[in-house]
């Protein structure tokens, strides 16, 4: 449903006969003639930060979606002349999504794969850990001159990331063009991808006229789907399409557009936010719980992308594995924008909420108990400013001579003196007045001490 396919109430299984070492049964169970779904389409966004002003939307057709058995994994050692087989996954069920030949380059294919991973992850049908084998891409590539029919294709197997899809497709396009322009012919073959050189290499010839001797699978009955919306009675423990349709989450493409158009996020913020697993849920939870009018969607996105995402990247983890409380993060962001919490301490606490979410149960109580509240009182700030001015007469003189940047040094000294609690905006204004004021700065040294 998420791929806008036509769902078939009855789909059947077939045996595809062939012998290869990674399938010791001599056949594969698949859905050749009556697959579970056909004739779909999927929108995906293409956006590169610092290159594109906004996401470019493209659509690709889905030929069919079928259920079938996985094969084993082969490890070929051409140098020493032997192969190893890992049969642990042989026979395990998988879903194969077959797109129509509508991509023009590796970048389009890679962005499609990224969007597909977002959809599958949001649906909860796959953890999309490509390097672990949960999702793999086989890319079929052919080239042709404008107006000619589709050319002979080569298939690059088991690509384990969108980046590798991009590289493999572009390399194979260039290889086939060079081959044809030099008078050669593209062979219908299976190829692998060398990660170290970003090139493809032949694995085994693809037998063009292979007779797979398809036959109905005798051990599996037809798969039946029901739809109570059309008035069907749904037997117990059977799939009801109408019920599933009500549970479909918002597609990533629609969510991205909503963030940009309604919440006024920048395209870069929207794309990055939606690509990070678990971050959109935390983002929307914060917006629901925030009470300060200064806690805008743009501000929340900025904090999550600059602080929380950096912390997750350092941990090599995602929010899915961390029970971060959106309400407590909302309180923290509210306190920052209400100038009750210094930014330095805010960053430390947000980092802690992501790393160890169980350690801070009540953000406001934690801030008060640890004396983290921002100091906005002008008298206290003025006393710190006086002490810094007294300690750095040379810097004060430089500011008076027009070296405005030195004022930042003095402000930072107040920050250190206050243990990060001084309101830096007020501090800088106070320092400017005290240093540039008429006449000399007169300080009571004993009082400052």
PDB file of C-alpha atoms in Angstrom, residues 87-273:
ATOM      1  CA  UNK A  87      23.784 -21.312   3.892  1.00  0.00           C
ATOM      2  CA  UNK A  88      22.393 -19.755   7.092  1.00  0.00           C
ATOM      3  CA  UNK A  89      19.914 -17.545   5.204  1.00  0.00           C
ATOM      4  CA  UNK A  90      19.042 -20.057   2.443  1.00  0.00           C
ATOM      5  CA  UNK A  91      15.281 -20.611   2.386  1.00  0.00           C
ATOM      6  CA  UNK A  92      14.421 -17.564   4.497  1.00  0.00           C
ATOM      7  CA  UNK A  93      11.495 -15.517   3.166  1.00  0.00           C
ATOM      8  CA  UNK A  94      12.135 -12.141   1.575  1.00  0.00           C
ATOM      9  CA  UNK A  95      10.259  -9.452  -0.339  1.00  0.00           C
ATOM     10  CA  UNK A  96      11.569  -8.392  -3.738  1.00  0.00           C
ATOM     11  CA  UNK A  97      10.603  -4.980  -5.109  1.00  0.00           C
ATOM     12  CA  UNK A  98      11.125  -4.663  -8.858  1.00  0.00           C
ATOM     13  CA  UNK A  99      11.255  -1.127 -10.268  1.00  0.00           C
ATOM     14  CA  UNK A 100      10.687  -0.146 -13.880  1.00  0.00           C
ATOM     15  CA  UNK A 101      13.737   0.932 -15.941  1.00  0.00           C
ATOM     16  CA  UNK A 102      13.208   4.648 -15.324  1.00  0.00           C
ATOM     17  CA  UNK A 103      16.415   5.765 -13.592  1.00  0.00           C
ATOM     18  CA  UNK A 104      18.907   7.715 -15.689  1.00  0.00           C
ATOM     19  CA  UNK A 105      21.991   7.643 -13.452  1.00  0.00           C
ATOM     20  CA  UNK A 106      23.426   6.363 -10.208  1.00  0.00           C
ATOM     21  CA  UNK A 107      22.422   9.429  -8.201  1.00  0.00           C
ATOM     22  CA  UNK A 108      18.717   8.911  -8.962  1.00  0.00           C
ATOM     23  CA  UNK A 109      18.952   5.227  -8.037  1.00  0.00           C
ATOM     24  CA  UNK A 110      20.752   6.064  -4.780  1.00  0.00           C
ATOM     25  CA  UNK A 111      18.171   8.653  -3.721  1.00  0.00           C
ATOM     26  CA  UNK A 112      15.416   6.133  -4.492  1.00  0.00           C
ATOM     27  CA  UNK A 113      17.099   3.558  -2.232  1.00  0.00           C
ATOM     28  CA  UNK A 114      17.431   6.120   0.574  1.00  0.00           C
ATOM     29  CA  UNK A 115      13.747   7.029   0.296  1.00  0.00           C
ATOM     30  CA  UNK A 116      12.747   3.376   0.196  1.00  0.00           C
ATOM     31  CA  UNK A 117      14.705   2.697   3.390  1.00  0.00           C
ATOM     32  CA  UNK A 118      12.808   5.538   5.104  1.00  0.00           C
ATOM     33  CA  UNK A 119       9.461   4.053   4.026  1.00  0.00           C
ATOM     34  CA  UNK A 120      10.339   0.489   5.060  1.00  0.00           C
ATOM     35  CA  UNK A 121      11.708   1.663   8.407  1.00  0.00           C
ATOM     36  CA  UNK A 122       8.652   3.819   9.102  1.00  0.00           C
ATOM     37  CA  UNK A 123       6.363   0.884   8.300  1.00  0.00           C
ATOM     38  CA  UNK A 124       8.344  -1.353  10.656  1.00  0.00           C
ATOM     39  CA  UNK A 125       8.706  -4.120   8.063  1.00  0.00           C
ATOM     40  CA  UNK A 126      12.518  -3.983   7.902  1.00  0.00           C
ATOM     41  CA  UNK A 127      15.364  -2.533   9.979  1.00  0.00           C
ATOM     42  CA  UNK A 128      17.087  -1.620   6.656  1.00  0.00           C
ATOM     43  CA  UNK A 129      20.567  -2.465   7.978  1.00  0.00           C
ATOM     44  CA  UNK A 130      22.050  -2.934   4.543  1.00  0.00           C
ATOM     45  CA  UNK A 131      25.527  -3.965   5.696  1.00  0.00           C
ATOM     46  CA  UNK A 132      23.938  -6.742   7.763  1.00  0.00           C
ATOM     47  CA  UNK A 133      21.966  -8.016   4.764  1.00  0.00           C
ATOM     48  CA  UNK A 134      18.472  -6.886   5.853  1.00  0.00           C
ATOM     49  CA  UNK A 135      18.164  -4.957   2.594  1.00  0.00           C
ATOM     50  CA  UNK A 136      20.182  -5.544  -0.551  1.00  0.00           C
ATOM     51  CA  UNK A 137      20.082  -4.002  -4.010  1.00  0.00           C
ATOM     52  CA  UNK A 138      20.593  -5.758  -7.343  1.00  0.00           C
ATOM     53  CA  UNK A 139      21.037  -3.123 -10.061  1.00  0.00           C
ATOM     54  CA  UNK A 140      20.214  -4.002 -13.684  1.00  0.00           C
ATOM     55  CA  UNK A 141      21.935  -1.537 -16.024  1.00  0.00           C
ATOM     56  CA  UNK A 142      21.728  -1.079 -19.776  1.00  0.00           C
ATOM     57  CA  UNK A 143      22.499   1.806 -22.130  1.00  0.00           C
ATOM     58  CA  UNK A 144      20.972   2.859 -25.456  1.00  0.00           C
ATOM     59  CA  UNK A 145      20.938   5.733 -27.891  1.00  0.00           C
ATOM     60  CA  UNK A 146      17.866   8.011 -27.790  1.00  0.00           C
ATOM     61  CA  UNK A 147      14.932   6.343 -29.548  1.00  0.00           C
ATOM     62  CA  UNK A 148      16.478   2.853 -29.538  1.00  0.00           C
ATOM     63  CA  UNK A 149      14.941  -0.041 -27.561  1.00  0.00           C
ATOM     64  CA  UNK A 150      16.412  -0.959 -24.180  1.00  0.00           C
ATOM     65  CA  UNK A 151      19.899  -2.416 -24.470  1.00  0.00           C
ATOM     66  CA  UNK A 152      21.326  -5.684 -23.156  1.00  0.00           C
ATOM     67  CA  UNK A 153      21.589  -5.439 -19.382  1.00  0.00           C
ATOM     68  CA  UNK A 154      24.147  -6.498 -16.835  1.00  0.00           C
ATOM     69  CA  UNK A 155      23.142  -7.134 -13.230  1.00  0.00           C
ATOM     70  CA  UNK A 156      25.337  -5.905 -10.357  1.00  0.00           C
ATOM     71  CA  UNK A 157      24.523  -8.023  -7.316  1.00  0.00           C
ATOM     72  CA  UNK A 158      24.265  -7.392  -3.583  1.00  0.00           C
ATOM     73  CA  UNK A 159      24.980  -3.680  -3.273  1.00  0.00           C
ATOM     74  CA  UNK A 160      25.008  -2.869   0.442  1.00  0.00           C
ATOM     75  CA  UNK A 161      24.487   0.906   0.583  1.00  0.00           C
ATOM     76  CA  UNK A 162      22.970   3.767  -1.398  1.00  0.00           C
ATOM     77  CA  UNK A 163      26.481   5.156  -1.904  1.00  0.00           C
ATOM     78  CA  UNK A 164      27.602   1.893  -3.502  1.00  0.00           C
ATOM     79  CA  UNK A 165      24.483   1.869  -5.696  1.00  0.00           C
ATOM     80  CA  UNK A 166      25.444   5.328  -6.965  1.00  0.00           C
ATOM     81  CA  UNK A 167      29.026   4.314  -7.727  1.00  0.00           C
ATOM     82  CA  UNK A 168      28.203   0.924  -9.237  1.00  0.00           C
ATOM     83  CA  UNK A 169      25.507   2.256 -11.581  1.00  0.00           C
ATOM     84  CA  UNK A 170      27.612   5.180 -12.805  1.00  0.00           C
ATOM     85  CA  UNK A 171      30.645   2.963 -13.351  1.00  0.00           C
ATOM     86  CA  UNK A 172      28.600   0.378 -15.238  1.00  0.00           C
ATOM     87  CA  UNK A 173      26.987   3.056 -17.439  1.00  0.00           C
ATOM     88  CA  UNK A 174      30.435   4.413 -18.358  1.00  0.00           C
ATOM     89  CA  UNK A 175      31.818   0.894 -18.938  1.00  0.00           C
ATOM     90  CA  UNK A 176      28.983  -0.100 -21.263  1.00  0.00           C
ATOM     91  CA  UNK A 177      29.139   3.153 -23.255  1.00  0.00           C
ATOM     92  CA  UNK A 178      32.885   2.785 -23.723  1.00  0.00           C
ATOM     93  CA  UNK A 179      32.450  -0.857 -24.725  1.00  0.00           C
ATOM     94  CA  UNK A 180      29.772  -0.101 -27.338  1.00  0.00           C
ATOM     95  CA  UNK A 181      31.599   2.921 -28.762  1.00  0.00           C
ATOM     96  CA  UNK A 182      34.697   0.769 -29.283  1.00  0.00           C
ATOM     97  CA  UNK A 183      32.649  -1.768 -31.298  1.00  0.00           C
ATOM     98  CA  UNK A 184      32.061  -4.295 -28.520  1.00  0.00           C
ATOM     99  CA  UNK A 185      28.798  -5.768 -27.258  1.00  0.00           C
ATOM    100  CA  UNK A 186      27.408  -5.765 -23.717  1.00  0.00           C
ATOM    101  CA  UNK A 187      26.993  -9.296 -22.342  1.00  0.00           C
ATOM    102  CA  UNK A 188      23.972 -10.277 -20.280  1.00  0.00           C
ATOM    103  CA  UNK A 189      25.897 -11.285 -17.156  1.00  0.00           C
ATOM    104  CA  UNK A 190      26.028 -11.093 -13.377  1.00  0.00           C
ATOM    105  CA  UNK A 191      28.669  -8.729 -11.968  1.00  0.00           C
ATOM    106  CA  UNK A 192      30.008  -7.926  -8.522  1.00  0.00           C
ATOM    107  CA  UNK A 193      31.131  -4.574  -7.120  1.00  0.00           C
ATOM    108  CA  UNK A 194      34.643  -4.007  -5.783  1.00  0.00           C
ATOM    109  CA  UNK A 195      34.396  -1.565  -2.872  1.00  0.00           C
ATOM    110  CA  UNK A 196      38.084  -0.652  -2.913  1.00  0.00           C
ATOM    111  CA  UNK A 197      38.202   0.379  -6.583  1.00  0.00           C
ATOM    112  CA  UNK A 198      34.511   1.292  -7.144  1.00  0.00           C
ATOM    113  CA  UNK A 199      34.462  -0.927 -10.231  1.00  0.00           C
ATOM    114  CA  UNK A 200      32.359  -3.908 -11.297  1.00  0.00           C
ATOM    115  CA  UNK A 201      33.697  -7.328 -12.293  1.00  0.00           C
ATOM    116  CA  UNK A 202      32.104 -10.408 -13.946  1.00  0.00           C
ATOM    117  CA  UNK A 203      30.951 -13.163 -11.568  1.00  0.00           C
ATOM    118  CA  UNK A 204      29.253 -15.710 -13.825  1.00  0.00           C
ATOM    119  CA  UNK A 205      27.527 -15.659 -17.195  1.00  0.00           C
ATOM    120  CA  UNK A 206      23.803 -15.139 -17.144  1.00  0.00           C
ATOM    121  CA  UNK A 207      22.168 -17.852 -19.195  1.00  0.00           C
ATOM    122  CA  UNK A 208      19.823 -15.910 -21.424  1.00  0.00           C
ATOM    123  CA  UNK A 209      17.703 -18.872 -22.523  1.00  0.00           C
ATOM    124  CA  UNK A 210      17.681 -20.616 -19.128  1.00  0.00           C
ATOM    125  CA  UNK A 211      14.585 -22.809 -18.737  1.00  0.00           C
ATOM    126  CA  UNK A 212      13.580 -22.518 -15.100  1.00  0.00           C
ATOM    127  CA  UNK A 213      10.754 -25.058 -15.533  1.00  0.00           C
ATOM    128  CA  UNK A 214       8.325 -23.069 -13.393  1.00  0.00           C
ATOM    129  CA  UNK A 215       5.616 -25.117 -11.738  1.00  0.00           C
ATOM    130  CA  UNK A 216       3.042 -24.374  -9.027  1.00  0.00           C
ATOM    131  CA  UNK A 217       4.556 -24.800  -5.559  1.00  0.00           C
ATOM    132  CA  UNK A 218       2.823 -27.908  -4.187  1.00  0.00           C
ATOM    133  CA  UNK A 219       3.574 -27.280  -0.501  1.00  0.00           C
ATOM    134  CA  UNK A 220       2.187 -23.745  -0.171  1.00  0.00           C
ATOM    135  CA  UNK A 221      -1.504 -22.833  -0.610  1.00  0.00           C
ATOM    136  CA  UNK A 222      -2.459 -19.488  -2.234  1.00  0.00           C
ATOM    137  CA  UNK A 223      -1.982 -16.383  -0.080  1.00  0.00           C
ATOM    138  CA  UNK A 224      -5.354 -14.692   0.467  1.00  0.00           C
ATOM    139  CA  UNK A 225      -5.960 -11.079   1.525  1.00  0.00           C
ATOM    140  CA  UNK A 226      -9.327  -9.741   2.701  1.00  0.00           C
ATOM    141  CA  UNK A 227     -10.820  -6.237   2.654  1.00  0.00           C
ATOM    142  CA  UNK A 228     -13.615  -5.468   5.118  1.00  0.00           C
ATOM    143  CA  UNK A 229     -14.077  -2.058   3.403  1.00  0.00           C
ATOM    144  CA  UNK A 230     -15.596  -3.845   0.419  1.00  0.00           C
ATOM    145  CA  UNK A 231     -17.954  -5.802   2.671  1.00  0.00           C
ATOM    146  CA  UNK A 232     -15.908  -8.979   2.920  1.00  0.00           C
ATOM    147  CA  UNK A 233     -16.062 -11.026   6.084  1.00  0.00           C
ATOM    148  CA  UNK A 234     -12.531 -11.363   7.409  1.00  0.00           C
ATOM    149  CA  UNK A 235     -11.803 -14.752   9.002  1.00  0.00           C
ATOM    150  CA  UNK A 236      -9.921 -14.769  12.303  1.00  0.00           C
ATOM    151  CA  UNK A 237      -6.132 -14.292  12.070  1.00  0.00           C
ATOM    152  CA  UNK A 238      -6.341 -13.213   8.416  1.00  0.00           C
ATOM    153  CA  UNK A 239      -4.985 -10.026   6.811  1.00  0.00           C
ATOM    154  CA  UNK A 240      -7.541  -7.190   6.524  1.00  0.00           C
ATOM    155  CA  UNK A 241      -6.434  -4.565   3.995  1.00  0.00           C
ATOM    156  CA  UNK A 242      -8.874  -1.968   5.377  1.00  0.00           C
ATOM    157  CA  UNK A 243      -7.431  -2.243   8.893  1.00  0.00           C
ATOM    158  CA  UNK A 244      -3.869  -1.976   7.629  1.00  0.00           C
ATOM    159  CA  UNK A 245      -4.748   1.065   5.535  1.00  0.00           C
ATOM    160  CA  UNK A 246      -5.804   2.990   8.659  1.00  0.00           C
ATOM    161  CA  UNK A 247      -2.385   2.270  10.222  1.00  0.00           C
ATOM    162  CA  UNK A 248      -0.294   3.569   7.322  1.00  0.00           C
ATOM    163  CA  UNK A 249       2.082   6.278   8.598  1.00  0.00           C
ATOM    164  CA  UNK A 250       2.636   9.587   6.820  1.00  0.00           C
ATOM    165  CA  UNK A 251       4.991   8.984   3.861  1.00  0.00           C
ATOM    166  CA  UNK A 252       8.447  10.593   4.188  1.00  0.00           C
ATOM    167  CA  UNK A 253       7.865  12.694   1.051  1.00  0.00           C
ATOM    168  CA  UNK A 254       4.634  14.165   2.472  1.00  0.00           C
ATOM    169  CA  UNK A 255       6.214  14.744   5.885  1.00  0.00           C
ATOM    170  CA  UNK A 256       9.170  16.506   4.269  1.00  0.00           C
ATOM    171  CA  UNK A 257       6.886  18.874   2.366  1.00  0.00           C
ATOM    172  CA  UNK A 258       4.807  19.552   5.502  1.00  0.00           C
ATOM    173  CA  UNK A 259       7.925  20.449   7.485  1.00  0.00           C
ATOM    174  CA  UNK A 260       9.027  22.884   4.771  1.00  0.00           C
ATOM    175  CA  UNK A 261       5.666  24.466   3.912  1.00  0.00           C
ATOM    176  CA  UNK A 262       3.804  24.442   7.246  1.00  0.00           C
ATOM    177  CA  UNK A 263       6.566  24.432   9.869  1.00  0.00           C
ATOM    178  CA  UNK A 264       8.893  26.661   7.797  1.00  0.00           C
ATOM    179  CA  UNK A 265      11.966  24.471   8.156  1.00  0.00           C
ATOM    180  CA  UNK A 266      14.695  24.906   5.579  1.00  0.00           C
ATOM    181  CA  UNK A 267      14.945  22.111   2.983  1.00  0.00           C
ATOM    182  CA  UNK A 268      18.255  21.044   4.530  1.00  0.00           C
ATOM    183  CA  UNK A 269      16.677  20.806   7.994  1.00  0.00           C
ATOM    184  CA  UNK A 270      13.671  18.833   6.719  1.00  0.00           C
ATOM    185  CA  UNK A 271      15.750  16.369   4.695  1.00  0.00           C
ATOM    186  CA  UNK A 272      18.271  15.726   7.477  1.00  0.00           C
ATOM    187  CA  UNK A 273      15.621  15.482  10.189  1.00  0.00           C
TER     188      UNK A 273
END
